[in-house]
Amino acid sequence: MDLPVVCDSDDDEMVSHELEQMRSILEEAILETRSMPLKNRPRLPRIPLSKRNQAVVRTLNPMLVTYLEASRDLCETDSVLFGAAVAACRIIGAKLPMAGRATKQSSAIPAWRKRIEDRIAKARTLIGRLISFRSAGYYAELTERIDDLKQKIAAWGKRIRRFTERSRRFNQNRLFQSDQRRLYKSLERPEVCGAGPGPDQSNTVAFWRGLWSEPVNHSEGPWTEVVASQCASVTPMDPVIITPDDVAEAVRRAPNWKSPGLDGLHHYRLKGFMVCHAVLARQFQEALNQKSLPSLFTTGITHLVPKDQVTTDDSTTDLPHK
């Protein structure tokens, strides 16, 4: 559904009708995602920062108050915000896959490049045939045709190089806007291509579990007693009070489209739905006082990244978390 969102119109009936439609879409999206497992949530797309899209988010923002006030914990609040993000995508008309996170992988070769390469392949095949026919007595005509095809192949090859360079610059510019650190790392050193066979999954789990999950008995030296006596006179810090301003400041500093965690919620959604800041501050304060966080905030996705060309050795991989 693509609504025009006429927020400045003089026709109050039209504005009211659009608001009711948006409220209906919001309620349907929240009910749909409330009981949905995290792994089945659709992957939210990045939306352009246009005035119309921002107007949609601003309009949905006050509608969330009723749902957020009824939220009992951080998990419910996250579910409400994800449903609001889904509703915003539907109103804007953004493509939203509905069959979980598993989206169709695009081909490694772009369609435009494949078309040009097909033309080049056909032209080379035709050149080979013309060369074999040239000995039949039509030397001049066939030579001119062969030269023409060679010029076309050179032009198509130049077009592929030009489009590839343009695509590379476009991807670098987009990466600069979303994750500058990753861009600079890719410019400093080429990424290691994991083209070889990967390590065995069971061996990898056993290797890293032995480093991170096994209990270790440390022998405490006499220096620990000295540190403990020095810390005895240190005044304890005041209790931490989380305010809505703290949440707003943390959200403001976060990158808009940084890769989300298990919940699939980008920071841009938290920036747009500002009514959630007070609720998040209260619920984070309760979690801090109870010294307990839901598994949603303590579980991450781990990807193995090879550090060199040896991709089968478990010890030559890093474990960046998302």
mmCIF file of C-alpha atoms in Angstrom, residues 1-3 21-22 24-33 36 42 44-45 47 52 56 60 82-98 269:
data_model
loop_
_atom_site.group_PDB
_atom_site.id
_atom_site.type_symbol
_atom_site.label_atom_id
_atom_site.label_comp_id
_atom_site.label_asym_id
_atom_site.label_seq_id
_atom_site.Cartn_x
_atom_site.Cartn_y
_atom_site.Cartn_z
ATOM 1 C CA MET A 1 0.000 0.000 0.000
ATOM 2 C CA ASP A 2 1.354 3.403 -0.987
ATOM 3 C CA LEU A 3 -0.300 6.264 0.900
ATOM 4 C CA GLN A 21 -5.390 3.744 7.278
ATOM 5 C CA MET A 22 -1.936 4.174 8.788
ATOM 6 C CA SER A 24 -4.861 0.151 10.848
ATOM 7 C CA ILE A 25 -1.621 -0.893 9.103
ATOM 8 C CA LEU A 26 0.332 -0.239 12.313
ATOM 9 C CA GLU A 27 -2.009 -2.330 14.438
ATOM 10 C CA GLU A 28 -1.965 -5.180 11.943
ATOM 11 C CA ALA A 29 1.857 -5.165 11.759
ATOM 12 C CA ILE A 30 2.263 -5.141 15.559
ATOM 13 C CA LEU A 31 -0.178 -8.022 16.001
ATOM 14 C CA GLU A 32 1.590 -9.936 13.236
ATOM 15 C CA THR A 33 5.100 -9.567 14.678
ATOM 16 C CA MET A 36 6.757 -14.083 15.717
ATOM 17 C CA PRO A 42 11.483 -10.305 7.844
ATOM 18 C CA LEU A 44 13.947 -4.745 7.172
ATOM 19 C CA PRO A 45 15.272 -2.787 4.169
ATOM 20 C CA ILE A 47 14.700 3.351 3.343
ATOM 21 C CA ARG A 52 7.976 11.884 2.581
ATOM 22 C CA VAL A 56 5.532 8.756 7.616
ATOM 23 C CA LEU A 60 3.501 6.884 13.248
ATOM 24 C CA PHE A 82 9.746 -3.849 15.013
ATOM 25 C CA GLY A 83 6.053 -3.925 14.136
ATOM 26 C CA ALA A 84 6.119 -0.147 13.701
ATOM 27 C CA ALA A 85 9.130 -0.459 11.407
ATOM 28 C CA VAL A 86 7.288 -3.055 9.317
ATOM 29 C CA ALA A 87 4.254 -0.755 9.121
ATOM 30 C CA ALA A 88 6.445 2.144 7.972
ATOM 31 C CA CYS A 89 7.932 -0.010 5.212
ATOM 32 C CA ARG A 90 4.483 -1.082 4.040
ATOM 33 C CA ILE A 91 3.144 2.474 3.985
ATOM 34 C CA ILE A 92 6.171 3.761 2.118
ATOM 35 C CA GLY A 93 5.998 0.903 -0.356
ATOM 36 C CA ALA A 94 9.435 -0.564 0.362
ATOM 37 C CA LYS A 95 10.013 -4.171 -0.629
ATOM 38 C CA LEU A 96 9.687 -6.349 2.434
ATOM 39 C CA PRO A 97 10.348 -10.108 2.260
ATOM 40 C CA MET A 98 7.747 -11.985 4.291
ATOM 41 C CA ARG A 269 14.042 3.156 13.746
#
